Coordinates of C-alpha atoms and ligand atoms in Angstrom, one line a residue:
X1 CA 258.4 44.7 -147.7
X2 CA 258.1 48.3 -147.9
X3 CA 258.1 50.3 -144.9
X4 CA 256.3 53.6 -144.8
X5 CA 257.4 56.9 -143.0
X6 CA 255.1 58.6 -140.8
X7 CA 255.3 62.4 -141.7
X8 CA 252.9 62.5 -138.3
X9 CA 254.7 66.1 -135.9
X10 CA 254.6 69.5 -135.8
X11 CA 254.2 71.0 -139.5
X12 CA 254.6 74.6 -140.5
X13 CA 251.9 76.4 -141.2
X14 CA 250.2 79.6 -142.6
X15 CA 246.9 81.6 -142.1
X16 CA 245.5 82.9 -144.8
X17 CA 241.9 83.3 -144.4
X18 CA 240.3 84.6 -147.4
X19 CA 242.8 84.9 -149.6
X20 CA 243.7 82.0 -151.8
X21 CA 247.1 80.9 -151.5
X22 CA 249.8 80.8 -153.9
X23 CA 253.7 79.8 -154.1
X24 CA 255.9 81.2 -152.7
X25 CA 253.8 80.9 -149.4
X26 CA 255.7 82.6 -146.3
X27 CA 255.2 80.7 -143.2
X28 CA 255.0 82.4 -139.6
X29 CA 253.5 79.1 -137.5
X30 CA 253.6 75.8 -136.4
X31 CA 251.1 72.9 -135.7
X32 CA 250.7 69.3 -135.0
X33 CA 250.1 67.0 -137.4
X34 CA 247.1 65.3 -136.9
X35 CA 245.2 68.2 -135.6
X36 CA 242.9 70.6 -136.1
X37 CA 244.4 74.4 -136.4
X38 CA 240.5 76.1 -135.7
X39 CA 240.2 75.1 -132.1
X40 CA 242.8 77.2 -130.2
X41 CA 243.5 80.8 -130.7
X42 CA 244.5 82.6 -133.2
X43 CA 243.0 80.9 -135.1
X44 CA 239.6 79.9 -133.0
X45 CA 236.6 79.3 -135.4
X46 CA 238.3 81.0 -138.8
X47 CA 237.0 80.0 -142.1
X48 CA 239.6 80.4 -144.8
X49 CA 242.8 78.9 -146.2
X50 CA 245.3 77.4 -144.3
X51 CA 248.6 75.9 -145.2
X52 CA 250.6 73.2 -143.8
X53 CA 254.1 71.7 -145.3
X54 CA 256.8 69.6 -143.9
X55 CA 260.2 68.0 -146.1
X56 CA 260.5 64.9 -146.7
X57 CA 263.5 62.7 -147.8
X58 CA 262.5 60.4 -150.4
X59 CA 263.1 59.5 -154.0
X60 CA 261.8 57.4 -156.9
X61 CA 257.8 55.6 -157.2
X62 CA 256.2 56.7 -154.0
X63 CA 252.3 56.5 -151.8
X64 CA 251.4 59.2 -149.7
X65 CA 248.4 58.5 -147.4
X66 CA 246.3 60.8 -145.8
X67 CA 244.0 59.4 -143.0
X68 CA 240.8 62.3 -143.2
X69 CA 241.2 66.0 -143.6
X70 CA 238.8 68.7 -143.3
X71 CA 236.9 69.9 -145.4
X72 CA 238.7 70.2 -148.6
X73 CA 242.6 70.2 -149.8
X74 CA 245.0 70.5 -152.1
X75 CA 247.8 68.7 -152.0
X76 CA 251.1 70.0 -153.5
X77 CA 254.7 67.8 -154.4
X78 CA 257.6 70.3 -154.8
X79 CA 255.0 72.9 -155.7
X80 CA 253.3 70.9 -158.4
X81 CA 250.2 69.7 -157.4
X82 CA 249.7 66.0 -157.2
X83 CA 246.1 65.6 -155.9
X84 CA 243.2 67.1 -154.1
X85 CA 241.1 65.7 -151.5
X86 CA 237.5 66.9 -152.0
X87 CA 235.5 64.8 -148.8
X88 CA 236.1 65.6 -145.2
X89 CA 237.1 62.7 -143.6
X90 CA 238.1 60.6 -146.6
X91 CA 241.3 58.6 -146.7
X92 CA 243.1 59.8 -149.5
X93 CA 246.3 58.1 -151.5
X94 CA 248.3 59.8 -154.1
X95 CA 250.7 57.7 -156.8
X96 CA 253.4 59.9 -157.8
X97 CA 256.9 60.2 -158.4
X98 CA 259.0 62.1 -155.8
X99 CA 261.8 62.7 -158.3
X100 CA 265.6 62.1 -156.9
X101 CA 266.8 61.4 -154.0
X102 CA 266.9 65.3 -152.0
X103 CA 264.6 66.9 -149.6
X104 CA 261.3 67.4 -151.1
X105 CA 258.4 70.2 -149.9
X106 CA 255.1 68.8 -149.2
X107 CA 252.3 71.2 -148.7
X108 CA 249.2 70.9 -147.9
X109 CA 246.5 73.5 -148.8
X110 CA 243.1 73.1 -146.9
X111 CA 239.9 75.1 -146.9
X112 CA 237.9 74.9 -144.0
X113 CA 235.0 77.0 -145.7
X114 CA 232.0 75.1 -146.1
X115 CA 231.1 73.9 -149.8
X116 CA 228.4 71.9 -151.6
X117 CA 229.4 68.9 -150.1
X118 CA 229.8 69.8 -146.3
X119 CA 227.2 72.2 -145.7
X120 CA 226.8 74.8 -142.6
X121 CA 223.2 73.7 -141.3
X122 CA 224.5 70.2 -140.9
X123 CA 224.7 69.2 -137.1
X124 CA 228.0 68.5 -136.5
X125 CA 231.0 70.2 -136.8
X126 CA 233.1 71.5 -140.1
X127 CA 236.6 71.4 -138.2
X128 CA 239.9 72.1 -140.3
X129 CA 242.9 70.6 -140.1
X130 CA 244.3 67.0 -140.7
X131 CA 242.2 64.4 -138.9
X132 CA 244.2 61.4 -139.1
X133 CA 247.8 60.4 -140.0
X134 CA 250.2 61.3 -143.0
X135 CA 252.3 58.9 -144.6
X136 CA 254.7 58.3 -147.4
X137 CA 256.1 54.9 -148.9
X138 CA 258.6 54.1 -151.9
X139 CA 257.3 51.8 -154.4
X140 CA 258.5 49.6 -156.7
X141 CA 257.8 49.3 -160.4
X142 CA 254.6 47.7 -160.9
X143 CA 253.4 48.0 -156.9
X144 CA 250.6 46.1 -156.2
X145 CA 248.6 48.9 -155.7
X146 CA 245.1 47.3 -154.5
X147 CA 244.2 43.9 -152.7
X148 CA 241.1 43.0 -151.5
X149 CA 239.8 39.9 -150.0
X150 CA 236.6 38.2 -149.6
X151 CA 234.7 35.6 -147.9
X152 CA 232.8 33.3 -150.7
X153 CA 231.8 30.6 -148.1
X154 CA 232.4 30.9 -144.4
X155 CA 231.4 27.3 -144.1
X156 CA 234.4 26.2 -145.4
X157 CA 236.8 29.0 -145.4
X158 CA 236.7 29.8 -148.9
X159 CA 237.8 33.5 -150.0
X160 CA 238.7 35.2 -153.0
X161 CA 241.5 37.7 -153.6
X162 CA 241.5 40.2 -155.8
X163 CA 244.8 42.5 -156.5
X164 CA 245.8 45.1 -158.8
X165 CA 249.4 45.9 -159.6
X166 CA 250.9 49.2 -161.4
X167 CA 251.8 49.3 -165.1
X168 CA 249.6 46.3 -166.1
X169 CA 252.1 44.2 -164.7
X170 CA 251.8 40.5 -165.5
X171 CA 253.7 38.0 -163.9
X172 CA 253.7 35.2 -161.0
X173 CA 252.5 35.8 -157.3
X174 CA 252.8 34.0 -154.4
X175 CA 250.5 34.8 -151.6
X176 CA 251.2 33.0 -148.2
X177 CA 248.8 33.0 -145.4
X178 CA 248.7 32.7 -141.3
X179 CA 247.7 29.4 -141.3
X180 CA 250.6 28.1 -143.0
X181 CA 249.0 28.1 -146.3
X182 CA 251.1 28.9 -149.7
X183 CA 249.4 29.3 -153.7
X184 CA 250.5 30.4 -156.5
X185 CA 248.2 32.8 -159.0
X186 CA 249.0 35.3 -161.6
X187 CA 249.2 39.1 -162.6
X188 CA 247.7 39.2 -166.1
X189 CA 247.6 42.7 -167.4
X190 CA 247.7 44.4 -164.1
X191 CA 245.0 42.4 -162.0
X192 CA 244.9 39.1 -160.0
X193 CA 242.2 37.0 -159.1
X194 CA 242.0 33.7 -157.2
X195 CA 239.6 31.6 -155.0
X196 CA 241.7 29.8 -152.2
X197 CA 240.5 27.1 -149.6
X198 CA 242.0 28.2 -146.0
X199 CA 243.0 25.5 -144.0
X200 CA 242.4 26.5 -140.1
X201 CA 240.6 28.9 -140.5
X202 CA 238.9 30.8 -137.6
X203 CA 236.1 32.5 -137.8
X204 CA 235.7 36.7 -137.2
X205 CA 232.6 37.3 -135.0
X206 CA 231.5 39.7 -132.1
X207 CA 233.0 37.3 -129.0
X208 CA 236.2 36.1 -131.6
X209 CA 237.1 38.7 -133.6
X210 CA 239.9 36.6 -135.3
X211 CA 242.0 38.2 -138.0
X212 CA 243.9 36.0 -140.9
X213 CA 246.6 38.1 -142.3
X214 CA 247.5 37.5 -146.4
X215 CA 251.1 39.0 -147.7
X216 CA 251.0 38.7 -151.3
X217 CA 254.4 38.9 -153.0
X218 CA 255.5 39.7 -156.7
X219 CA 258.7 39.5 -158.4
X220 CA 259.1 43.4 -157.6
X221 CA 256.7 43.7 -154.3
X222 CA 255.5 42.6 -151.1
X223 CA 252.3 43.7 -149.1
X224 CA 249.9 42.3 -146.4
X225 CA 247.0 43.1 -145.3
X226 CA 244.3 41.4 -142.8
X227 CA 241.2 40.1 -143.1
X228 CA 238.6 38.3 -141.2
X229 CA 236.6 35.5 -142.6
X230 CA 232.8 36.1 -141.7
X231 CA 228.7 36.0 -143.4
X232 CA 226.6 38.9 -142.9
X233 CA 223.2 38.3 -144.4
X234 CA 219.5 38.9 -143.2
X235 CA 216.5 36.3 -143.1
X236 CA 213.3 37.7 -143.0
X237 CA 213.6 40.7 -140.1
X238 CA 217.0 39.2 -138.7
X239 CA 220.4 39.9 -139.4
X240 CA 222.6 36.7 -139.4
X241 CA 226.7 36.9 -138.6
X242 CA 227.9 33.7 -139.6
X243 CA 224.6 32.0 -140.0
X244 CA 223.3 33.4 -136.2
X245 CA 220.7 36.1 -136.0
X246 CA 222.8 39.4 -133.9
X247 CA 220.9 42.2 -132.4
X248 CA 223.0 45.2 -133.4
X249 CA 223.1 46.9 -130.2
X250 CA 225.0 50.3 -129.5
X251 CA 225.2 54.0 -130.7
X252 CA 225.8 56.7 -133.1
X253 CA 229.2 58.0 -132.9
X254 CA 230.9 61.5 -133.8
X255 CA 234.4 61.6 -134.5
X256 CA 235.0 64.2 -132.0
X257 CA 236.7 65.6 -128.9
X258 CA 237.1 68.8 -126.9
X259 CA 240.0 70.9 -128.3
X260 CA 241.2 67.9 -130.7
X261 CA 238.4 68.3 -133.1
X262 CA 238.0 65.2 -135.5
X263 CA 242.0 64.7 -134.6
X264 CA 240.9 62.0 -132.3
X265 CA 243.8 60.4 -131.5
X266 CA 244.0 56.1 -131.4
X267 CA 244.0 56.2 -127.2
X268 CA 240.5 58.2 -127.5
X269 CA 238.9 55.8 -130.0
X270 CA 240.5 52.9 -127.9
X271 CA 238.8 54.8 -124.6
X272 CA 235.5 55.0 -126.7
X273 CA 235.3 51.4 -127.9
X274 CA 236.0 50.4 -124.4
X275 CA 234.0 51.9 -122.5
X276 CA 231.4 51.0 -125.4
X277 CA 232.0 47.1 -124.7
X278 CA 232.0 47.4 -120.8
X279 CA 228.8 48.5 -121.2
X280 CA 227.6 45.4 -123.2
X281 CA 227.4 46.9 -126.6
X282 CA 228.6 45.6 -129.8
X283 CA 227.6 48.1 -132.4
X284 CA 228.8 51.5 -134.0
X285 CA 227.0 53.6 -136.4
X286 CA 229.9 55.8 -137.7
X287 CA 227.8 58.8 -138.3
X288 CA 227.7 60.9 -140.5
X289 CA 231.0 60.4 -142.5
X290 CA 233.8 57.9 -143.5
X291 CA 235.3 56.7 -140.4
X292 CA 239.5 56.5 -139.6
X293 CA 241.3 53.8 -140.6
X294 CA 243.2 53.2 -137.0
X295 CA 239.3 53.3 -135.6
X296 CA 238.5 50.2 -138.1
X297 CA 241.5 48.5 -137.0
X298 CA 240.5 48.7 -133.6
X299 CA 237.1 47.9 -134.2
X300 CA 238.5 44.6 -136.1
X301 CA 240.5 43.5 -133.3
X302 CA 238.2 44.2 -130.5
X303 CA 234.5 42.3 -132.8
X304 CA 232.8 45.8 -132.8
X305 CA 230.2 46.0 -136.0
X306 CA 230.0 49.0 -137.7
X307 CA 228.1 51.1 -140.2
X308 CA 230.0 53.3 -141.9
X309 CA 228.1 55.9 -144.9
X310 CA 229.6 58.8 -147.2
X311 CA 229.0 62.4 -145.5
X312 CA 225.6 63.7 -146.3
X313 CA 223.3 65.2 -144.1
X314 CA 219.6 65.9 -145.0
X315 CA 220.6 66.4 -148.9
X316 CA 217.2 67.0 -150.3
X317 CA 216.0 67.5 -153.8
X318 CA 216.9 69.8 -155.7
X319 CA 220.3 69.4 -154.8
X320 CA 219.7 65.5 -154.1
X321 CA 218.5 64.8 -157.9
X322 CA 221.8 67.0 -159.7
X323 CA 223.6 64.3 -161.4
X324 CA 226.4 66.3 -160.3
X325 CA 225.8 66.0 -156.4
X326 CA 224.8 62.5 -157.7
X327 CA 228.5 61.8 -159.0
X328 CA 229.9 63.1 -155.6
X329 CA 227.9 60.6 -153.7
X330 CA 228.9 58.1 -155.8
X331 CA 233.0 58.7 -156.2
X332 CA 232.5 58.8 -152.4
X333 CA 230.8 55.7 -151.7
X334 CA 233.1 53.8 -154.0
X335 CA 236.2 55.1 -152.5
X336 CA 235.0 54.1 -149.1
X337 CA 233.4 50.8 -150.2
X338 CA 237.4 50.0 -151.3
X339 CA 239.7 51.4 -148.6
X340 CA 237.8 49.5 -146.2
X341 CA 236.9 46.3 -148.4
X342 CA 238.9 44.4 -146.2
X343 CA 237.8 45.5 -142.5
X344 CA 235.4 42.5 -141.3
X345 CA 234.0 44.9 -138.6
X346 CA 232.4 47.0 -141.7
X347 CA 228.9 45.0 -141.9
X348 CA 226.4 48.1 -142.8
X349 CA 227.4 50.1 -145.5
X350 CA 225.3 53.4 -146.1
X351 CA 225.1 56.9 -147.4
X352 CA 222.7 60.2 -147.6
X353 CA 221.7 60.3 -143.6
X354 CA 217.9 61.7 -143.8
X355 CA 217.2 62.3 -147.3
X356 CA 214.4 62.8 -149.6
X357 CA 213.1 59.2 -149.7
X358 CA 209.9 60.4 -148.7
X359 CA 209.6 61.2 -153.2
X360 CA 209.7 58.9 -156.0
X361 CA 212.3 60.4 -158.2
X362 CA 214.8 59.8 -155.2
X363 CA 214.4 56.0 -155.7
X364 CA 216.6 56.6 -159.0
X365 CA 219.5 58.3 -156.6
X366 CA 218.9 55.5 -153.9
X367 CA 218.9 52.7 -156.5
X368 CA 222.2 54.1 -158.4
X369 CA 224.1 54.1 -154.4
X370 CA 223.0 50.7 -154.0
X371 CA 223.9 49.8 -157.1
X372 CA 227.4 50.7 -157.2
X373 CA 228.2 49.5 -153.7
X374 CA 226.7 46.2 -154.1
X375 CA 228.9 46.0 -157.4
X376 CA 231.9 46.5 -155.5
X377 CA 231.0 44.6 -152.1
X378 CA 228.2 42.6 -152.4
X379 CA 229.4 40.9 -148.9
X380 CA 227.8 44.1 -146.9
X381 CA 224.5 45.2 -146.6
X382 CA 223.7 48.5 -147.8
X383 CA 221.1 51.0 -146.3
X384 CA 220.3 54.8 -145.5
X385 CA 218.8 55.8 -142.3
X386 CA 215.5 57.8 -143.2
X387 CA 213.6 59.8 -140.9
X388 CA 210.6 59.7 -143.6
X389 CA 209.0 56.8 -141.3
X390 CA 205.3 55.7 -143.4
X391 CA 206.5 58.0 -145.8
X392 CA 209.3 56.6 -147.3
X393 CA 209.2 54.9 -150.7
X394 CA 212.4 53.6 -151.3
X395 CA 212.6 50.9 -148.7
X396 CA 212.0 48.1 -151.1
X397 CA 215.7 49.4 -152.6
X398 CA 217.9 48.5 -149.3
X399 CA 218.9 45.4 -147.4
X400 CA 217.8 46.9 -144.0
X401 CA 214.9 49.3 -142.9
X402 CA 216.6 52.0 -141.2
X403 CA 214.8 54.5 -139.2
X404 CA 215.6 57.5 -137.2
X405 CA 212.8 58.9 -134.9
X406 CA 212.8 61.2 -132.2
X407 CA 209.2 60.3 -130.1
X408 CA 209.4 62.2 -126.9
X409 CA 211.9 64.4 -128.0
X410 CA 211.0 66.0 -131.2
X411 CA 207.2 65.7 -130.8
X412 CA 206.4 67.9 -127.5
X413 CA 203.2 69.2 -129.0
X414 CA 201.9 65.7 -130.3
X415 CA 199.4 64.2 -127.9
X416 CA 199.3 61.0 -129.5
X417 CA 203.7 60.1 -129.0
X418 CA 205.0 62.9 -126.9
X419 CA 205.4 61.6 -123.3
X420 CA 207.3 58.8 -122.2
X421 CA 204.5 56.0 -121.7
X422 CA 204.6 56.5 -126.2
X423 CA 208.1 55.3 -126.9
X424 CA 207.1 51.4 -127.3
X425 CA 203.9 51.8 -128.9
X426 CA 205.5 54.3 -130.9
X427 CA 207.8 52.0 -132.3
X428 CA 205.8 49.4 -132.4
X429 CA 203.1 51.1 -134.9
X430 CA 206.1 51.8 -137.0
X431 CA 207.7 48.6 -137.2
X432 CA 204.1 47.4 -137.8
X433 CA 204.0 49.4 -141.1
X434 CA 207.3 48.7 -142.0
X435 CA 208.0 45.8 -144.8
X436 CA 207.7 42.2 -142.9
X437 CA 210.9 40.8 -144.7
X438 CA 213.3 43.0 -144.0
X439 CA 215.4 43.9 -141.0
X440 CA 214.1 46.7 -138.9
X441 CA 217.0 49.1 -137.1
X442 CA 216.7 51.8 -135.1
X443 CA 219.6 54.0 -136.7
X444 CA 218.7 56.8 -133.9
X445 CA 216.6 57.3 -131.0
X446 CA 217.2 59.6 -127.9
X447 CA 217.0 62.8 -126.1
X448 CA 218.9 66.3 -124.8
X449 CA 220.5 65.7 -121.4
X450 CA 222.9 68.5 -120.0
X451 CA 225.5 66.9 -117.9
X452 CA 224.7 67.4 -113.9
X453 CA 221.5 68.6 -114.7
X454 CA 219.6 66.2 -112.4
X455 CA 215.6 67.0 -111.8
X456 CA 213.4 64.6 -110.1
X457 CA 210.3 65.9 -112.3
X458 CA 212.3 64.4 -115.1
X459 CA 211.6 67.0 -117.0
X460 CA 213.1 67.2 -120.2
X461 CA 217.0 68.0 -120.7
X462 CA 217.3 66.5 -117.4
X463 CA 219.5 63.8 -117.0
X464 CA 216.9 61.3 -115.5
X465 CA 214.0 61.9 -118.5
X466 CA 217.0 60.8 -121.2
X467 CA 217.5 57.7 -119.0
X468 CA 213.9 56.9 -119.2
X469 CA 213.8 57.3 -122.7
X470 CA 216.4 55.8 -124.2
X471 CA 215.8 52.6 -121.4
X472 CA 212.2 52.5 -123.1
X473 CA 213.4 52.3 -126.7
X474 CA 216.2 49.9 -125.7
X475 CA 213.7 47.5 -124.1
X476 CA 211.8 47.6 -127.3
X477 CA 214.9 46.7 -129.3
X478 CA 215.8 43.8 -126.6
X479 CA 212.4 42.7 -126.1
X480 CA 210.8 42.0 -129.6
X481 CA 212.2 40.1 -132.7
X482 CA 211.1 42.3 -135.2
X483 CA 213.8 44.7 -134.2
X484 CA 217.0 43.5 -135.6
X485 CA 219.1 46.0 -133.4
X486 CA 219.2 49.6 -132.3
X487 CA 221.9 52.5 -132.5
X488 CA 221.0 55.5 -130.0
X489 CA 221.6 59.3 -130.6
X490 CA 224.4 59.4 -129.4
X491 CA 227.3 58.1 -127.8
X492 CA 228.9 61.4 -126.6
X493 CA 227.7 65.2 -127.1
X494 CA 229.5 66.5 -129.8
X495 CA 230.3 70.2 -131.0
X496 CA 227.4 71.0 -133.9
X497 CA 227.5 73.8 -136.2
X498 CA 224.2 75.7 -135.3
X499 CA 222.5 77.8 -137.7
X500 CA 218.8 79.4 -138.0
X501 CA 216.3 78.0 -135.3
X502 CA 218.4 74.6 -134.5
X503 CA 220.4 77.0 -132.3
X504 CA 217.7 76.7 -129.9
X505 CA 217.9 73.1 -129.4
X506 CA 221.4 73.2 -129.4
X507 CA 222.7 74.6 -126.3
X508 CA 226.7 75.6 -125.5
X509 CA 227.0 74.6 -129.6
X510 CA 226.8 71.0 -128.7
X511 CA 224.0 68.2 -129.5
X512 CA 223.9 66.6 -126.1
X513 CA 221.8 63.9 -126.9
X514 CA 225.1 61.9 -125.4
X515 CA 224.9 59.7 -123.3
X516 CA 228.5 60.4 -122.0
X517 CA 229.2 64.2 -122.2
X518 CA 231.9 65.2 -124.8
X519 CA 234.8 64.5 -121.5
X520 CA 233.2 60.9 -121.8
X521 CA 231.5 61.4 -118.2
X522 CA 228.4 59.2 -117.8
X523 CA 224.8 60.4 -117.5
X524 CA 222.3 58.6 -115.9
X525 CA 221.2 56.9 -118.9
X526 CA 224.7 55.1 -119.2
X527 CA 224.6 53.6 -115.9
X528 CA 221.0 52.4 -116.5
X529 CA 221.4 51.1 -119.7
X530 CA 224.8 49.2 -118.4
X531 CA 222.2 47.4 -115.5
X532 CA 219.9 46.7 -118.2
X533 CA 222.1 45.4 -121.0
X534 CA 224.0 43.2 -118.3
X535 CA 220.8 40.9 -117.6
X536 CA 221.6 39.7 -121.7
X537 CA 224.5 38.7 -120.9
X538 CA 225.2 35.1 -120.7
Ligands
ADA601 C1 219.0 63.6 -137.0 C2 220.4 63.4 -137.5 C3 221.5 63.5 -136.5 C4 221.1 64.5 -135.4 C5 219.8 64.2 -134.8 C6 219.4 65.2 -133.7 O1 218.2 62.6 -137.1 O2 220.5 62.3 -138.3 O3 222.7 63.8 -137.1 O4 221.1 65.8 -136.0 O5 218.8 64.2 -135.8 O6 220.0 65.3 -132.7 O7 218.4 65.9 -133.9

């Protein structure tokens, strides 16, 4: 078994704001690894180049893991670079040999300047700095370097493994199970395939979110991974786990924390996902970006669903139809689709938040996305959220209709949805117009409410006309079958990068559209939703 070394601690580290680093770098600083250097003076809301390094003790065939930088890196073995991570918040891994057995200088080089990926007007935060954790492994000769496991038929437990292994390695495998069970399959030029029967099997669903665990071994490696055995399909406007229609019920969520940045640490998440189920939810849209493996994990243990999309915020044409911003959507999507292959709580996978599907030549970039997910894991559903509402004429291309609407918040001036008594027939006329035989999900709903800012007028920003809103479009979504779930905007308010007229609706820097302020400390709309939600339960 191999057993990986966290490089998590305190780093050194350099500023060098504009000017591009080069070796021999001088260091004059420390910071903690995962974190996020732009928070906390001196270096509070820089743009430039930073630089990070720590030794590490290690020889021979090695992995390095990176859990989500920001925004971009380069990442340097000895001096020589070995890689370069290109998305925020993408886990990274990087094959390479670490040479003899000495202390070796990792460095990291990260940009926190925005590019053409992660652009400044979108409304959350570019932080920079390392988001999750670092680690290292030795690997044998031919390491298994990929396994990813399927459920062909949850009715009987049948799934399928698939494994790659280094060097085109061919040669036996034995993969041994929870439940006792034992096969036998081959490597044959570097890949392995089989379709095995599990014996006592349990299902992985919202109220059981059972885990199998597989540890495949080859004459040179051992590596385990777990894996839940569960159906996601729709049926007409429903969404079926396991053969029963769900209602997707829960919120938007932004990786994000006072001071800590994206650097959420595992207890935060765990705090979130808590405080998420107490509340009677069972659903997380991991906008805008790829989410952390550890917040998967916990998702997987604790029967959470999740969406999780490639980073992308309002991309619209031209940029949206450049075969090159085409290819970065794409690399993206499948390196998501395959780090988190095996995470059962995955169920929605998605990309390009609010983008042009309002025009026909996008169908071609919405079609290519679907495409090349399905291709990889066709046991998802795949979608976009559009805000293009009757507009939009790409539907047709995804599993689920996805909508993101704003009545009573955006539309102050529009007599016809503006005002609170709108929200359900609002929805309701869209849902009407939407295509009959596919799911319908709100991906966002909601409203502005500053924290303590209580006003019995319930005017808007006020904590009470939030509560009213979001408990309309939640009855909607609970009420009616034609809705197969709802995520509201959002879970917490989270720091946004402002720019041009947004800064208006963006006050202290922060969409507060949560319904927990960013210290997680409920608005009225939490506790009313709780009451509400709680007459569901059985
Ligand atoms: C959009 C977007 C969200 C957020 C929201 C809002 O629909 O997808 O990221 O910006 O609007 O608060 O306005």
């Amino acid at each position: 078994m191999r057993s990986p070394l966290n490089l998590d601690g305190i780093w050194d580290f350099s500023w060098y704001g504009d000017q591009k680093p080069a070796f021999p770098i001088t260091y004059n600083d420390v910071t903690a690894v995962p974190g996020c250097f732009d928070l906390s003076e001196p270096y509070c809301g820089k743009r430039g180049w930073a630089v990070y390094r720590r030794f590490v003790t290690i020889d021979g065939k090695v992995r390095l893991f990176i859990d989500g930088l920001g925004i971009e890196a380069a990442v340097y073995w000895d001096e020589k670079q070995i890689g370069a991570c290109k998305y925020a918040y993408m886990p990274e891994e990087f094959w390479f040999d670490a040479g003899e057995e000495r202390r070796h200088e990792l460095t990291i080089v990260i940009n926190n300047c925005h590019n053409g990926i992660f652009h400044p007007y979108f409304d959350f935060y570019a932080y920079g700095g390392i988001y999750g954790s670092v680690t290292i492994e030795r690997v044998p000769e031919h390491a298994v370097t990929q396994v990813l496991v399927s459920t062909e038929d949850y009715k009987t437990g049948l799934i399928k493994v698939c494994a790659k292994a280094a060097d085109n390695y061919s040669g036996k495998a034995s993969l041994s199970f929870d439940t006792g069970l034992g096969a036998e399959s081959d490597f044959v030029d570097g890949a392995l395939c089989c379709k095995l029967q599990i014996p006592d099997y349990k299902l992985w669903d919202t109220e059981h979110p059972y885990l199998h665990e597989l540890t495949l071994k080859t004459e040179t490696d051992e590596v385990s991974t777990t894996f839940g055995i569960r159906h996601v399909e729709t049926q007409g406007r429903q969404i079926l786990l396991n053969g029963k229609a769900i209602k997707l019920l829960g919120y938007n969520r932004h990786e994000s924390f006072p001071l800590l940045g994206a650097a959420v640490p595992p207890n935060m998440m765990e705090v979130d996902l808590k405080l998420l189920r107490d509340q009677g939810c069972n659903f997380i849209r991991g906008s805008h970006y790829p989410q952390r493996r550890r917040f998967l994990e916990l998702c997987d243990r604790m029967g959470i669903l999740v969406w999780e999309e490639t980073l992308g915020w309002r991309i619209y044409p031209p940029v949206l139809h450049s075969p090159e911003y085409l290819e970065t959507q794409l690399e993206q999507a499948r390196k998501l689709t395959l780090i988190s292959y095996n995470n059962p709580c995955i169920i929605i996978r998605g990309f390009l938040n609010e983008n042009g599907s309002q025009t026909e030549p996008t169908r071609d970039v919405i079609k290519a996305l679907y495409d090349e997910i399905h291709a990889l894991d066709p046991h998802c559903l795949i979608s976009y959220a559009s805000d293009n509402h009757q507009k939009d004429v790409c539907y047709d291309l995804t599993d689920v209709v996805s909508v993101n609407v704003y009545p009573g918040w955006y539309d102050a001036n529009h007599e016809e949805t503006s005002g609170i008594h709108n929200i359900r027939p609002f929805i309701r006329r869209l849902s009407d117009d939407m295509p009959q035989d596919k799911p319908f999900l709100i991906t966002e709903i909601g409203a502005e409410a500053l924290y303590g800012f209580r006003d019995p007028l319930k005017v808007r920003w006020s904590e009470e006309y939030q509560a009213e809103l979001l408990m309309e479009a939640c009855k909607y979504a609970m009420e009616n079958d034609d809705c197969a779930g709802i995520a509201m905007w959002h879970f917490a308010d989270a720091r946004s990068f402002v720019t041009g007229n947004e800064i208006y609706s963006r006050a202290r820097g922060i969409n507060n559209k949560g319904v927990l302020d960013e210290y997680r400390r409920p608005k009225l709309s939490w506790y009313r939703l709780k009451e509400y939600f709680k007459s569901f339960s059985k």
